Amino acid sequence: KQEVTQIPAALSVPEGENLVLNCSFTDSAIYNLQWFRQDPGKGLTSLLLIQSSQREQTSGRLNASLDKSSGRSTLYIAASQPGDSATYLCAVQTGANNLFFGTGTRLTVIP
Amino acid sequence: KAGVTQTPRYLIKTRGQQVTLSCSPISGHRSVSWYQQTPGQGLQFLFEYFSETQRNKGNFPGRFSGRQFSNSRSEMNVSTLELGDSALYLCASMGLNSAGELFFGEGSRLTVL
């Protein structure tokens, strides 16, 4: 069974700092990997999707990489802002069309 | 373009009752999947429907069921509610050309007393 782990569980950084969130998965047979953001009590907002054949995707200040062979993905956030404070979740999609989620990293950006 | 809409947003039930939650996907999306989110277990996949057929199912008891209508709207039902069913239930839709990208609704928060 696919297991997804995110480290660290929580992270606090001062505003303006660059940061990296980590995601690892046990089975490299994935269809894609997605990064989501979740604000307290809200649903998930899709940030980036990386297909299994891709190595990275970028959107604004966000860059996600994927190394399938080692079962790892990173989400890089440049020049962090207080509005980036949220829980970040990674999820891997298998061929069976369901997602396996990590437990998330709770990010706090301090003004 | 409207996003994924879930109703109701909040509800409170007592043990033994049943509940039905509704999800309207993004227009044109035919795949709808459901997830349960709890502090202890995180996000767990319940089931996925495509063109009114259940295509995949997670590891939940038979008390959890769902269906999808011809307009792609989906409902999930939980019968004989237990305290442990208290959770945020999230629905996501996916389009045929979205490369597997899921779009989530705001969720339905169920509290079982």
XYZ file of C-alpha atoms in Angstrom:
224
model
C 0.000 0.000 0.000
C 1.262 3.449 -0.881
C 2.421 5.497 2.111
C 3.118 9.201 1.897
C 5.161 11.056 4.495
C 5.712 14.773 4.894
C 8.502 16.343 6.865
C 8.494 18.556 8.838
C 5.029 18.394 10.383
C 5.209 22.083 11.252
C 7.455 24.932 10.225
C 7.726 28.591 11.246
C 9.772 31.029 9.218
C 10.168 34.807 9.108
C 8.642 36.648 6.205
C 10.838 36.775 3.115
C 12.631 33.515 3.747
C 12.840 30.794 1.103
C 11.724 27.375 2.282
C 11.433 23.750 1.216
C 8.743 21.258 2.135
C 9.425 17.567 1.699
C 7.247 14.675 0.628
C 8.247 11.031 0.279
C 6.300 8.040 -0.997
C 6.957 4.317 -0.850
C 5.749 3.077 -4.240
C 7.224 4.765 -7.303
C 4.446 3.481 -9.607
C 2.514 6.726 -9.580
C 0.425 8.514 -12.170
C 1.114 11.979 -10.834
C 1.862 13.951 -7.682
C -0.056 17.002 -6.552
C 0.644 19.661 -3.984
C -2.309 21.252 -2.247
C -2.836 24.044 0.192
C -5.469 23.912 2.926
C -6.525 26.834 5.066
C -8.145 26.069 8.455
C -11.627 24.613 8.064
C -11.498 24.899 4.292
C -11.164 22.601 1.332
C -8.000 21.934 -0.645
C -6.613 24.266 -3.278
C -4.488 22.675 -5.985
C -1.088 24.340 -6.269
C 0.946 22.217 -8.653
C 0.570 18.912 -10.436
C 3.573 16.962 -11.713
C 3.015 14.111 -14.123
C 5.075 10.983 -13.533
C 7.155 11.738 -16.634
C 8.008 15.273 -15.473
C 10.748 16.444 -13.128
C 9.369 19.787 -11.990
C 6.619 22.355 -12.289
C 6.603 26.046 -11.477
C 3.887 28.514 -10.664
C 4.844 31.972 -9.529
C 6.887 31.695 -6.334
C 6.274 27.944 -6.127
C 8.415 25.220 -7.616
C 7.776 21.524 -7.159
C 10.184 18.778 -8.110
C 9.679 15.048 -8.466
C 12.202 12.243 -8.253
C 10.207 9.079 -8.820
C 13.130 6.699 -8.474
C 13.863 7.873 -4.940
C 10.196 8.439 -4.062
C 10.618 12.101 -3.236
C 9.101 15.464 -4.050
C 9.888 18.921 -2.753
C 7.876 22.112 -2.778
C 10.020 25.223 -2.819
C 8.422 28.526 -1.788
C 10.412 31.639 -2.577
C 10.193 34.886 -0.619
C 7.556 33.621 1.789
C 4.687 35.898 2.819
C 2.261 35.784 5.776
C -0.495 34.841 3.315
C 1.393 31.620 2.603
C 0.541 30.406 6.106
C -1.505 27.224 5.686
C -1.156 23.463 5.715
C 0.522 22.040 2.636
C -0.377 18.533 1.540
C 1.166 16.350 -1.076
C -0.739 13.507 -2.670
C 0.262 10.775 -5.091
C -2.192 9.362 -7.566
C -1.960 5.723 -8.541
C -3.323 4.124 -11.691
C -6.383 3.172 -9.647
C -7.477 6.780 -9.749
C -7.339 7.546 -6.093
C -5.048 9.777 -4.122
C -2.871 8.906 -1.179
C -2.272 11.952 0.966
C 0.526 12.866 3.289
C -0.288 14.215 6.737
C 0.741 17.717 5.758
C 3.165 20.418 6.836
C 1.664 23.311 8.778
C 3.490 26.449 7.688
C 3.484 29.708 9.628
C 5.122 32.765 8.088
C 5.846 35.374 10.737
C 5.531 39.034 9.656
C -16.733 28.967 -14.056
C -18.207 27.718 -10.793
C -16.108 25.441 -8.606
C -17.068 22.307 -6.761
C -20.065 22.897 -4.507
C -20.782 20.836 -1.425
C -23.890 20.975 0.724
C -24.554 21.226 3.543
C -21.408 22.903 4.863
C -22.083 21.977 8.478
C -24.350 19.485 10.129
C -24.837 17.827 13.474
C -26.297 14.362 13.890
C -26.659 11.873 16.711
C -25.388 8.320 16.848
C -27.496 5.879 14.880
C -28.858 8.453 12.465
C -27.977 8.615 8.802
C -26.728 11.490 6.710
C -26.616 12.397 3.034
C -24.076 14.824 1.628
C -24.210 16.364 -1.824
C -21.516 17.404 -4.281
C -21.886 19.276 -7.558
C -18.728 19.045 -9.668
C -17.291 21.641 -11.985
C -19.355 21.846 -15.127
C -18.160 19.256 -17.635
C -16.345 17.129 -15.052
C -17.612 13.579 -14.924
C -15.400 12.142 -12.198
C -16.310 12.782 -8.571
C -14.377 11.379 -5.647
C -14.987 11.591 -1.918
C -12.528 11.854 0.960
C -12.785 11.829 4.727
C -10.487 14.073 6.740
C -9.971 13.600 10.462
C -7.221 14.866 12.775
C -6.118 11.339 13.580
C -6.229 9.657 10.173
C -5.703 12.579 7.842
C -7.272 12.426 4.392
C -8.574 9.062 3.315
C -10.146 8.075 0.016
C -13.744 6.860 0.177
C -14.811 6.222 -3.417
C -14.839 7.607 -6.917
C -17.661 7.794 -9.446
C -17.450 8.303 -13.171
C -20.474 8.424 -15.454
C -22.779 7.135 -12.696
C -20.576 4.098 -11.982
C -18.407 3.541 -8.942
C -14.956 3.132 -10.397
C -12.888 2.734 -7.253
C -13.479 2.287 -3.549
C -11.386 2.849 -0.471
C -11.264 0.795 2.680
C -14.396 1.940 4.498
C -17.272 -0.125 5.902
C -20.472 -0.663 3.957
C -22.207 2.039 6.000
C -20.544 4.478 3.635
C -22.135 4.530 0.211
C -22.506 6.861 -2.687
C -24.064 7.411 -6.037
C -23.778 9.674 -9.025
C -26.554 11.087 -11.160
C -26.697 11.638 -14.892
C -25.763 15.307 -14.421
C -22.588 14.175 -12.575
C -23.818 15.413 -9.208
C -22.938 12.954 -6.498
C -24.224 12.090 -3.073
C -22.677 10.103 -0.292
C -24.613 8.506 2.503
C -23.481 7.310 5.893
C -25.898 5.098 7.790
C -25.950 4.200 11.477
C -23.637 7.050 12.386
C -20.877 6.516 14.918
C -18.945 9.093 16.925
C -15.876 8.299 14.845
C -17.639 9.433 11.683
C -17.227 13.037 12.786
C -15.035 14.526 10.094
C -14.697 16.916 7.221
C -15.981 15.201 4.093
C -14.419 16.526 0.932
C -15.511 16.021 -2.616
C -13.290 16.497 -5.651
C -13.999 16.579 -9.347
C -11.752 15.849 -12.277
C -12.112 16.607 -15.946
C -11.148 14.346 -18.822
C -8.455 16.715 -20.037
C -7.084 17.847 -16.683
C -4.230 15.304 -16.545
C -5.546 13.960 -13.283
C -5.734 17.281 -11.474
C -8.365 17.291 -8.757
C -10.449 20.272 -7.745
C -11.886 20.184 -4.253
C -14.960 21.687 -2.681
C -15.029 23.422 0.698
C -16.245 20.272 2.416
C -19.103 19.245 4.661
C -18.241 19.192 8.343
C -20.177 16.451 10.119
C -20.360 16.275 13.893
C -21.850 13.160 15.460
C -22.994 13.503 19.068
